[in-house]
Amino acid sequence: MTNVLAMDFGASSGRAIVGCYEDGKIQLDETHRFENGPIYFEDKLSWDVEKLFSEIKQGIKNSNQKYEITSLGIDTWGVDFGLIDEYGDLIGVPMHYRGVNTEKILKRISDFISLQDLYDSTGNQIMKINTLFQILSIREYYPDQYFKTRKILMISDLFNYMLTGKMAAERSIASTTQLTNPYSKDWSKKIVDNFNLNAQLLPEIVDEGNQLGSIRKNLNLGDIQVINVCQHDTASAVLSIPATSPFLFISCGTWSLVGTELNHPILNEKALKYNLTNESGFNKTTEFLKNCTGLWIVQELRRNYHEAGIDFSYEEITEMVKNTQDTVCVIDTDDDLFNEPGDMRQRIAQYAADSQQKVPTGPGEFFKCAYESLAQKYFETIKEIEDATGETYPEIHVVGGGSKSKYFCQLIANVTQKNVLAGPAEATAMGNVLMQLISLGEIKDVAEARKIVANSVTIESFAPLQKSKLVEE
């Protein structure tokens, strides 16, 4: 048996999950779970990196108590990063994408490059949270930090550096920055030059599967090899999808990544019009997708009620939604109104009133609005992807936390009028584990890895039962 450790960070929580590989199957065992909430540092919404690194160490310790761990891989969300100075120390605290101040920067992008040229050069969806815009914002508003910087490390690369003392940028996480070429998957000299950036700030890009080095001995965590997995959590999730033919995927967590896997980027007019992104997957494949708000609004609603003294489990929320027969308002889940933490009930009510829709009056209606609006966003995004690719896909693989809700999977099937295949729920951790096993020579390639997933987890199927009123409208 080979045991590897996946440190899987989402935007709201993290887990240490051991993957045990034996006889062609993988068994996952969660050994540590923790919250990943933002903090305020010098009045800026930020990531508590020191706390998160202590959670990594605790996850390793817990795992070592139960298993002999061969290797470790870290996957995280994209776009955010830390700044390293000439002494190898972290400058300040990494900013949180929900608190970035890039609006003025975005308005001046045309001084450097046209949006069409920016898209053609990077293939990335134009979003205010993108790393490029964050770096420009730091240069504008915090020049003392920017000019002290010697290396920029994405969050997962930063954690790897803290573990090993070695700096590198894994290709999939680098592709979320709007700083890489969509064809070569390397740093884009054109973007670096156009925006007058220092190319020396960007570390060497390495492929997934690269064995970065062992954990530093002074951490007293054992002789464990750190492997550059597909460090963008979406890339890890897609790697775990047990598909044998072209497919659509929805990786559903705090964010929803809706897309397909291609052998090449798509940079046509439709892709730009629909604001679709091209990111790197394993073996330099392209994940052609859109970043959409995911279960974030549901999570915030749940937090809002918790603060009011009412704790709803996800099972209770599902029952409430099922028992809410009235038609509810439909919101644009990607509207800036819903981007930052706050009272989602007030914001949904405001959106409904402004759009002359019925204002929800109770928790069942608020949660139903969130789920139905999210399914509608999936429907619209899938239509855009099919239009841009010229392909039609009969089924959708739903992975991540959202795949655990039978109600939500059936709703997606009804709204999209496509078959939904749900699972694995721990897709990012599974993909993380798979890449480590490929790197270690335990699994031959991705095709074999996906067969192993099919043997290791139960995939549930949902066929459309009825045409949704949302589609009819």
Short mmCIF file of C-alpha atoms in Angstrom, two decimals:
data_model
loop_
_atom_site.label_atom_id
_atom_site.label_comp_id
_atom_site.label_asym_id
_atom_site.label_seq_id
_atom_site.Cartn_x
_atom_site.Cartn_y
_atom_site.Cartn_z
CA MET A 1 0.00 0.00 0.00
CA THR A 2 1.20 3.51 -0.84
CA ASN A 3 -0.03 6.42 1.29
CA VAL A 4 0.15 10.03 0.09
CA LEU A 5 -1.18 13.18 1.73
CA ALA A 6 -3.32 15.77 -0.05
CA MET A 7 -3.58 19.18 1.58
CA ASP A 8 -6.71 20.50 -0.09
CA PHE A 9 -7.54 24.18 0.45
CA GLY A 10 -10.84 25.69 -0.59
CA ALA A 11 -11.76 29.33 -0.20
CA SER A 12 -13.66 28.64 3.04
CA SER A 13 -12.09 25.48 4.53
CA GLY A 14 -9.19 23.09 4.24
CA ARG A 15 -8.55 19.41 4.81
CA ALA A 16 -5.71 16.97 5.17
CA ILE A 17 -6.72 13.81 3.31
CA VAL A 18 -4.61 10.67 3.05
CA GLY A 19 -4.97 8.65 -0.14
CA CYS A 20 -4.29 4.96 0.37
CA TYR A 21 -3.60 3.12 -2.90
CA GLU A 22 -3.81 -0.65 -3.05
CA ASP A 23 -5.11 -3.25 -5.54
CA GLY A 24 -6.22 -0.69 -8.11
CA LYS A 25 -8.35 1.35 -5.69
CA ILE A 26 -7.91 4.54 -3.69
CA GLN A 27 -9.35 4.98 -0.22
CA LEU A 28 -9.50 8.55 1.14
CA ASP A 29 -9.20 9.27 4.85
CA GLU A 30 -9.65 12.79 6.21
CA THR A 31 -7.19 13.29 9.08
CA HIS A 32 -7.65 17.02 9.72
CA ARG A 33 -10.22 19.71 8.86
CA PHE A 34 -10.14 23.43 9.57
CA GLU A 35 -11.81 26.72 8.72
CA ASN A 36 -10.22 29.07 6.21
CA GLY A 37 -11.70 32.46 6.91
CA PRO A 38 -10.27 35.86 5.93
CA ILE A 39 -8.73 38.26 8.43
CA TYR A 40 -8.21 42.01 8.36
CA PHE A 41 -4.55 43.04 8.27
CA GLU A 42 -3.85 46.78 8.16
CA ASP A 43 -7.51 47.28 7.15
CA LYS A 44 -7.14 44.92 4.16
CA LEU A 45 -9.05 41.65 3.78
CA SER A 46 -6.28 39.07 3.85
CA TRP A 47 -5.40 35.39 4.22
CA ASP A 48 -4.10 34.19 7.59
CA VAL A 49 -1.12 32.36 6.09
CA GLU A 50 0.63 31.66 9.39
CA LYS A 51 -2.49 30.00 10.79
CA LEU A 52 -2.99 28.03 7.58
CA PHE A 53 0.62 26.84 7.63
CA SER A 54 0.15 25.68 11.22
CA GLU A 55 -2.89 23.72 10.00
CA ILE A 56 -0.73 22.10 7.31
CA LYS A 57 1.76 21.01 9.96
CA GLN A 58 -1.05 19.68 12.15
CA GLY A 59 -2.46 17.78 9.16
CA ILE A 60 0.93 16.18 8.55
CA LYS A 61 1.30 15.25 12.24
CA ASN A 62 -2.18 13.70 12.36
CA SER A 63 -1.50 11.74 9.19
CA ASN A 64 1.88 10.51 10.40
CA GLN A 65 0.21 9.06 13.48
CA LYS A 66 -1.97 6.77 11.34
CA TYR A 67 0.07 6.14 8.18
CA GLU A 68 3.54 5.99 6.72
CA ILE A 69 3.34 8.98 4.37
CA THR A 70 5.48 8.91 1.21
CA SER A 71 4.65 12.28 -0.29
CA LEU A 72 2.54 15.41 0.03
CA GLY A 73 0.83 17.74 -2.44
CA ILE A 74 -0.99 21.04 -1.93
CA ASP A 75 -3.84 22.43 -4.03
CA THR A 76 -5.55 25.78 -3.47
CA TRP A 77 -7.77 28.38 -5.08
CA GLY A 78 -6.20 30.56 -7.78
CA VAL A 79 -5.22 34.23 -8.32
CA ASP A 80 -3.93 35.10 -4.81
CA PHE A 81 -0.23 35.25 -3.91
CA GLY A 82 2.44 36.24 -1.42
CA LEU A 83 5.41 38.59 -1.88
CA ILE A 84 8.90 37.39 -0.89
CA ASP A 85 11.71 39.85 -0.12
CA GLU A 86 15.47 39.58 -0.72
CA TYR A 87 15.91 37.72 2.57
CA GLY A 88 13.38 35.06 1.62
CA ASP A 89 10.77 36.41 4.04
CA LEU A 90 7.09 37.06 3.40
CA ILE A 91 6.22 40.75 3.01
CA GLY A 92 3.07 41.53 4.97
CA VAL A 93 0.10 39.19 4.54
CA PRO A 94 -1.35 37.98 1.20
CA MET A 95 -4.47 39.90 0.24
CA HIS A 96 -7.83 38.15 -0.20
CA TYR A 97 -9.37 38.32 -3.68
CA ARG A 98 -12.69 39.53 -2.23
CA GLY A 99 -11.01 42.61 -0.81
CA VAL A 100 -8.81 43.69 -3.71
CA ASN A 101 -9.02 47.26 -4.96
CA THR A 102 -8.48 46.98 -8.71
CA GLU A 103 -11.39 48.97 -10.20
CA LYS A 104 -9.25 52.01 -11.08
CA ILE A 105 -6.55 49.76 -12.49
CA LEU A 106 -9.06 48.00 -14.74
CA LYS A 107 -10.27 51.33 -16.13
CA ARG A 108 -6.71 52.17 -17.17
CA ILE A 109 -5.83 48.81 -18.75
CA SER A 110 -6.32 50.30 -22.22
CA ASP A 111 -3.27 52.51 -21.53
CA PHE A 112 -1.19 49.33 -21.74
CA ILE A 113 -3.11 46.98 -24.04
CA SER A 114 -6.56 46.44 -25.56
CA LEU A 115 -8.89 43.96 -23.86
CA GLN A 116 -8.92 41.92 -27.08
CA ASP A 117 -5.13 41.79 -27.12
CA LEU A 118 -5.00 40.98 -23.41
CA TYR A 119 -7.40 38.09 -23.94
CA ASP A 120 -5.55 36.84 -27.02
CA SER A 121 -2.25 36.97 -25.12
CA THR A 122 -3.39 35.13 -22.00
CA GLY A 123 -6.70 33.39 -22.74
CA ASN A 124 -7.92 34.35 -19.27
CA GLN A 125 -11.39 35.53 -18.34
CA ILE A 126 -11.26 39.25 -17.51
CA MET A 127 -12.01 39.44 -13.78
CA LYS A 128 -11.05 42.18 -11.35
CA ILE A 129 -9.57 39.59 -8.97
CA ASN A 130 -6.98 38.32 -11.47
CA THR A 131 -3.38 38.24 -10.27
CA LEU A 132 -2.16 40.67 -12.94
CA PHE A 133 -4.57 43.36 -11.77
CA GLN A 134 -3.74 42.68 -8.13
CA ILE A 135 -0.01 43.11 -8.82
CA LEU A 136 -0.64 46.38 -10.65
CA SER A 137 -2.78 47.54 -7.74
CA ILE A 138 0.02 46.80 -5.25
CA ARG A 139 2.48 48.70 -7.43
CA GLU A 140 0.05 51.63 -7.52
CA TYR A 141 -1.07 51.78 -3.89
CA TYR A 142 1.70 49.98 -1.97
CA PRO A 143 4.90 50.73 -3.92
CA ASP A 144 7.10 50.12 -0.86
CA GLN A 145 5.94 46.47 -0.83
CA TYR A 146 6.19 46.06 -4.59
CA PHE A 147 9.75 47.36 -4.87
CA LYS A 148 10.93 45.22 -1.94
CA THR A 149 9.63 42.11 -3.71
CA ARG A 150 12.07 39.61 -5.20
CA LYS A 151 9.62 36.78 -5.96
CA ILE A 152 5.86 36.44 -6.31
CA LEU A 153 4.55 33.06 -5.16
CA MET A 154 1.01 31.83 -5.65
CA ILE A 155 -0.56 30.62 -2.39
CA SER A 156 0.07 26.92 -3.03
CA ASP A 157 3.63 27.69 -4.19
CA LEU A 158 4.09 29.78 -1.05
CA PHE A 159 3.11 26.87 1.18
CA ASN A 160 5.47 24.58 -0.76
CA TYR A 161 8.25 27.12 -0.21
CA MET A 162 7.48 27.27 3.52
CA LEU A 163 7.74 23.46 3.66
CA THR A 164 10.82 22.92 1.50
CA GLY A 165 12.64 26.24 1.14
CA LYS A 166 12.39 25.89 -2.65
CA MET A 167 10.57 28.28 -5.01
CA ALA A 168 8.73 27.21 -8.16
CA ALA A 169 5.46 27.99 -9.92
CA GLU A 170 3.35 24.98 -10.87
CA ARG A 171 1.82 25.38 -14.33
CA SER A 172 -1.92 25.09 -13.54
CA ILE A 173 -1.83 27.61 -10.69
CA ALA A 174 0.31 29.96 -12.80
CA SER A 175 -2.34 29.85 -15.52
CA THR A 176 -4.84 31.65 -13.24
CA THR A 177 -2.68 34.80 -13.13
CA GLN A 178 -3.38 36.36 -16.56
CA LEU A 179 0.38 36.32 -16.96
CA THR A 180 0.87 33.13 -19.01
CA ASN A 181 0.72 32.36 -22.71
CA PRO A 182 -2.30 30.10 -23.46
CA TYR A 183 -0.34 28.07 -26.04
CA SER A 184 3.11 27.61 -24.47
CA LYS A 185 1.68 27.67 -20.90
CA ASP A 186 4.77 29.65 -19.85
CA TRP A 187 5.05 33.25 -18.62
CA SER A 188 4.02 35.69 -21.33
CA LYS A 189 6.92 37.99 -22.26
CA LYS A 190 4.41 40.24 -24.04
CA ILE A 191 2.33 40.80 -20.91
CA VAL A 192 5.39 41.28 -18.72
CA ASP A 193 6.80 43.87 -21.15
CA ASN A 194 3.51 45.66 -21.84
CA PHE A 195 2.85 46.22 -18.15
CA ASN A 196 6.48 47.07 -17.32
CA LEU A 197 6.78 44.19 -14.87
CA ASN A 198 10.06 42.71 -13.69
CA ALA A 199 10.31 39.20 -15.15
CA GLN A 200 12.67 38.24 -12.30
CA LEU A 201 9.72 38.40 -9.90
CA LEU A 202 8.16 35.34 -11.55
CA PRO A 203 9.60 31.96 -10.50
CA GLU A 204 10.38 29.13 -12.90
CA ILE A 205 7.27 27.26 -14.04
CA VAL A 206 7.37 23.50 -13.45
CA ASP A 207 5.06 20.73 -14.65
CA GLU A 208 2.64 18.90 -12.43
CA GLY A 209 4.33 15.81 -11.02
CA ASN A 210 7.60 17.63 -10.39
CA GLN A 211 9.23 16.41 -7.17
CA LEU A 212 10.13 19.71 -5.54
CA GLY A 213 12.04 18.42 -2.53
CA SER A 214 11.73 17.00 0.94
CA ILE A 215 10.16 18.79 3.89
CA ARG A 216 12.80 20.78 5.80
CA LYS A 217 14.29 18.73 8.65
CA ASN A 218 13.92 21.54 11.18
CA LEU A 219 10.13 21.21 10.91
CA ASN A 220 10.36 17.71 12.44
CA LEU A 221 7.60 16.34 10.21
CA GLY A 222 9.42 13.34 8.75
CA ASP A 223 11.13 12.55 5.46
CA ILE A 224 8.25 13.37 3.11
CA GLN A 225 8.64 14.38 -0.54
CA VAL A 226 6.68 17.48 -1.62
CA ILE A 227 5.26 17.07 -5.12
CA ASN A 228 3.91 19.80 -7.38
CA VAL A 229 0.45 18.38 -8.07
CA CYS A 230 -2.08 20.21 -10.23
CA GLN A 231 -2.07 22.97 -7.64
CA HIS A 232 -5.08 24.86 -8.91
CA ASP A 233 -7.95 23.06 -7.23
CA THR A 234 -9.97 23.07 -10.45
CA ALA A 235 -7.17 21.31 -12.34
CA SER A 236 -6.98 18.66 -9.61
CA ALA A 237 -10.76 18.23 -9.67
CA VAL A 238 -10.87 17.78 -13.46
CA LEU A 239 -8.07 15.22 -13.28
CA SER A 240 -10.31 13.05 -11.07
CA ILE A 241 -13.32 12.98 -13.43
CA PRO A 242 -13.80 9.35 -14.61
CA ALA A 243 -14.77 10.24 -18.18
CA THR A 244 -13.81 8.31 -21.31
CA SER A 245 -15.21 10.79 -23.88
CA PRO A 246 -15.52 14.60 -24.19
CA PHE A 247 -17.49 16.04 -21.29
CA LEU A 248 -18.71 19.11 -19.45
CA PHE A 249 -17.82 19.58 -15.81
CA ILE A 250 -19.06 21.66 -12.91
CA SER A 251 -16.61 21.77 -10.03
CA CYS A 252 -18.93 23.08 -7.36
CA GLY A 253 -17.68 24.55 -4.10
CA THR A 254 -17.53 28.14 -2.86
CA TRP A 255 -16.86 28.92 -6.53
CA SER A 256 -18.32 27.01 -9.46
CA LEU A 257 -16.05 26.25 -12.39
CA VAL A 258 -18.12 25.33 -15.42
CA GLY A 259 -16.25 24.07 -18.45
CA THR A 260 -14.80 21.35 -20.63
CA GLU A 261 -11.38 19.79 -21.23
CA LEU A 262 -9.65 20.53 -24.56
CA ASN A 263 -6.33 19.86 -26.23
CA HIS A 264 -5.96 23.50 -27.24
CA PRO A 265 -7.13 26.97 -26.16
CA ILE A 266 -10.09 28.75 -27.78
CA LEU A 267 -9.56 32.47 -28.32
CA ASN A 268 -12.31 33.33 -30.78
CA GLU A 269 -14.70 36.29 -30.64
CA LYS A 270 -17.39 34.26 -28.92
CA ALA A 271 -15.00 33.16 -26.16
CA LEU A 272 -14.09 36.80 -25.49
CA LYS A 273 -17.72 37.93 -25.71
CA TYR A 274 -18.78 35.30 -23.16
CA ASN A 275 -15.70 36.01 -20.98
CA LEU A 276 -14.61 32.37 -20.99
CA THR A 277 -11.17 31.44 -19.71
CA ASN A 278 -8.42 29.09 -20.85
CA GLU A 279 -6.42 27.57 -17.99
CA SER A 280 -3.83 24.82 -17.86
CA GLY A 281 -4.61 21.26 -16.84
CA PHE A 282 -2.47 18.13 -16.72
CA ASN A 283 -0.13 17.49 -19.68
CA LYS A 284 -0.74 21.08 -20.88
CA THR A 285 -4.36 20.41 -21.70
CA THR A 286 -6.70 23.40 -21.63
CA GLU A 287 -9.61 23.80 -19.26
CA PHE A 288 -12.02 26.00 -21.18
CA LEU A 289 -14.34 27.34 -18.53
CA LYS A 290 -15.97 30.19 -16.70
CA ASN A 291 -15.50 31.11 -13.06
CA CYS A 292 -18.96 31.53 -11.57
CA THR A 293 -20.10 32.21 -8.05
CA GLY A 294 -20.78 28.81 -6.49
CA LEU A 295 -22.22 27.83 -3.14
CA TRP A 296 -20.84 31.08 -1.70
CA ILE A 297 -24.30 32.67 -1.49
CA VAL A 298 -25.76 29.57 0.18
CA GLN A 299 -22.82 29.53 2.62
CA GLU A 300 -23.31 33.21 3.43
CA LEU A 301 -27.06 32.77 3.93
CA ARG A 302 -26.32 29.91 6.30
CA ARG A 303 -23.85 32.12 8.18
CA ASN A 304 -26.40 34.96 8.31
CA TYR A 305 -28.96 32.70 9.97
CA HIS A 306 -26.31 31.31 12.32
CA GLU A 307 -25.53 34.85 13.50
CA ALA A 308 -29.26 35.29 14.10
CA GLY A 309 -29.20 32.21 16.35
CA ILE A 310 -30.59 29.71 13.81
CA ASP A 311 -28.37 26.83 12.69
CA PHE A 312 -29.51 25.08 9.51
CA SER A 313 -27.84 21.86 8.39
CA TYR A 314 -27.59 21.31 4.64
CA GLU A 315 -30.14 18.50 5.02
CA GLU A 316 -32.58 20.92 6.67
CA ILE A 317 -31.95 23.50 3.95
CA THR A 318 -32.73 20.90 1.26
CA GLU A 319 -36.01 19.95 2.94
CA MET A 320 -37.01 23.60 3.29
CA VAL A 321 -36.30 24.25 -0.38
CA LYS A 322 -38.20 21.14 -1.49
CA ASN A 323 -41.21 22.24 0.58
CA THR A 324 -41.17 25.78 -0.81
CA GLN A 325 -43.69 25.58 -3.63
CA ASP A 326 -43.95 29.27 -4.49
CA THR A 327 -42.01 30.70 -7.43
CA VAL A 328 -39.02 32.69 -6.21
CA CYS A 329 -36.98 35.48 -7.74
CA VAL A 330 -33.95 34.68 -9.92
CA ILE A 331 -30.78 36.66 -9.27
CA ASP A 332 -27.57 37.04 -11.26
CA THR A 333 -25.28 35.17 -8.87
CA ASP A 334 -22.23 36.86 -10.46
CA ASP A 335 -23.50 40.38 -9.80
CA ASP A 336 -21.01 42.44 -7.77
CA LEU A 337 -23.76 42.88 -5.18
CA PHE A 338 -23.11 39.32 -3.99
CA ASN A 339 -19.32 39.35 -4.18
CA GLU A 340 -18.31 40.37 -0.65
CA PRO A 341 -19.25 39.00 2.77
CA GLY A 342 -22.46 40.45 4.23
CA ASP A 343 -26.17 39.89 4.74
CA MET A 344 -27.24 38.03 1.61
CA ARG A 345 -30.90 38.25 2.62
CA GLN A 346 -30.80 42.04 2.31
CA ARG A 347 -28.88 41.88 -0.96
CA ILE A 348 -31.23 39.31 -2.53
CA ALA A 349 -34.21 41.40 -1.40
CA GLN A 350 -32.62 44.50 -2.92
CA TYR A 351 -31.93 42.72 -6.21
CA ALA A 352 -35.48 41.36 -6.34
CA ALA A 353 -37.01 44.77 -5.68
CA ASP A 354 -34.76 46.52 -8.21
CA SER A 355 -35.66 43.93 -10.87
CA GLN A 356 -39.37 44.05 -9.99
CA GLN A 357 -39.53 40.46 -8.79
CA LYS A 358 -41.17 39.01 -5.72
CA VAL A 359 -39.02 39.61 -2.62
CA PRO A 360 -38.32 36.38 -0.64
CA THR A 361 -39.85 36.37 2.84
CA GLY A 362 -38.39 33.36 4.65
CA PRO A 363 -35.34 31.07 4.74
CA GLY A 364 -36.88 28.50 2.38
CA GLU A 365 -37.43 31.14 -0.29
CA PHE A 366 -33.98 32.69 0.15
CA PHE A 367 -32.20 29.33 -0.16
CA LYS A 368 -34.41 28.24 -3.06
CA CYS A 369 -33.61 31.51 -4.84
CA ALA A 370 -29.87 30.85 -4.40
CA TYR A 371 -30.00 27.27 -5.71
CA GLU A 372 -32.31 27.99 -8.65
CA SER A 373 -30.34 31.07 -9.66
CA LEU A 374 -27.11 29.08 -9.57
CA ALA A 375 -28.61 26.33 -11.75
CA GLN A 376 -29.77 29.00 -14.18
CA LYS A 377 -26.24 30.43 -14.31
CA TYR A 378 -24.94 26.94 -15.15
CA PHE A 379 -27.50 26.64 -17.96
CA GLU A 380 -26.47 29.99 -19.47
CA THR A 381 -22.74 29.25 -19.16
CA ILE A 382 -23.06 25.81 -20.75
CA LYS A 383 -24.88 27.36 -23.72
CA GLU A 384 -22.00 29.82 -24.10
CA ILE A 385 -19.38 27.06 -23.95
CA GLU A 386 -21.21 24.98 -26.54
CA ASP A 387 -21.57 28.02 -28.80
CA ALA A 388 -17.90 28.93 -28.51
CA THR A 389 -16.65 25.37 -29.06
CA GLY A 390 -19.25 24.40 -31.67
CA GLU A 391 -19.82 21.19 -29.73
CA THR A 392 -22.83 19.75 -27.92
CA TYR A 393 -22.27 17.72 -24.78
CA PRO A 394 -24.94 15.25 -23.58
CA GLU A 395 -23.80 14.99 -19.98
CA ILE A 396 -22.30 16.99 -17.14
CA HIS A 397 -19.94 15.69 -14.48
CA VAL A 398 -20.68 17.50 -11.21
CA VAL A 399 -17.84 17.15 -8.70
CA GLY A 400 -17.00 18.72 -5.36
CA GLY A 401 -19.24 19.56 -2.45
CA GLY A 402 -22.25 20.37 -4.61
CA SER A 403 -22.31 16.81 -5.95
CA LYS A 404 -23.40 15.55 -2.52
CA SER A 405 -26.81 17.25 -2.83
CA LYS A 406 -29.22 15.00 -4.74
CA TYR A 407 -31.70 17.88 -4.84
CA PHE A 408 -29.18 20.21 -6.47
CA CYS A 409 -27.93 17.62 -8.97
CA GLN A 410 -31.50 16.86 -10.05
CA LEU A 411 -32.20 20.59 -10.34
CA ILE A 412 -29.13 21.00 -12.59
CA ALA A 413 -30.33 18.11 -14.78
CA ASN A 414 -33.81 19.64 -15.05
CA VAL A 415 -32.58 23.16 -15.83
CA THR A 416 -29.84 22.16 -18.31
CA GLN A 417 -31.81 19.25 -19.79
CA LYS A 418 -28.67 17.13 -19.66
CA ASN A 419 -27.73 13.99 -17.78
CA VAL A 420 -25.79 14.72 -14.61
CA LEU A 421 -23.14 12.36 -13.23
CA ALA A 422 -22.36 13.25 -9.62
CA GLY A 423 -19.02 12.51 -8.00
CA PRO A 424 -16.44 12.25 -6.75
CA ALA A 425 -17.37 14.67 -3.96
CA GLU A 426 -13.72 14.90 -2.88
CA ALA A 427 -12.62 15.59 -6.43
CA THR A 428 -9.77 18.00 -5.70
CA ALA A 429 -8.26 15.73 -3.04
CA MET A 430 -8.65 12.72 -5.34
CA GLY A 431 -6.94 14.54 -8.22
CA ASN A 432 -4.18 15.68 -5.87
CA VAL A 433 -3.62 12.07 -4.75
CA LEU A 434 -3.68 10.76 -8.32
CA MET A 435 -0.99 13.17 -9.49
CA GLN A 436 1.27 12.18 -6.61
CA LEU A 437 0.83 8.50 -7.47
CA ILE A 438 1.61 9.21 -11.14
CA SER A 439 4.74 11.13 -10.10
CA LEU A 440 5.82 8.24 -7.86
CA GLY A 441 5.36 5.74 -10.71
CA GLU A 442 2.51 3.91 -8.97
CA ILE A 443 0.02 4.86 -11.72
CA LYS A 444 1.00 4.93 -15.39
CA ASP A 445 -0.96 7.94 -16.68
CA VAL A 446 -4.17 9.96 -16.45
CA ALA A 447 -6.20 7.39 -18.42
CA GLU A 448 -5.32 4.74 -15.87
CA ALA A 449 -5.93 7.20 -13.04
CA ARG A 450 -9.49 7.87 -14.22
CA LYS A 451 -10.21 4.15 -14.41
CA ILE A 452 -9.03 3.85 -10.82
CA VAL A 453 -11.44 6.63 -9.80
CA ALA A 454 -14.31 4.75 -11.46
CA ASN A 455 -13.34 1.67 -9.42
CA SER A 456 -12.96 3.63 -6.19
CA VAL A 457 -16.08 5.82 -5.90
CA THR A 458 -19.77 5.57 -6.66
CA ILE A 459 -20.96 7.90 -9.43
CA GLU A 460 -24.68 8.71 -9.21
CA SER A 461 -26.70 9.53 -12.33
CA PHE A 462 -29.53 12.06 -12.65
CA ALA A 463 -31.63 12.29 -15.81
CA PRO A 464 -33.83 15.33 -16.53
CA LEU A 465 -37.30 14.63 -15.09
CA GLN A 466 -39.05 17.70 -16.41
CA LYS A 467 -38.34 20.88 -18.24
CA SER A 468 -37.64 23.62 -15.73
CA LYS A 469 -39.73 26.76 -15.69
CA LEU A 470 -36.45 28.64 -15.68
CA VAL A 471 -35.58 27.24 -19.11
CA GLU A 472 -39.05 27.97 -20.46
CA GLU A 473 -38.75 31.59 -19.40
#
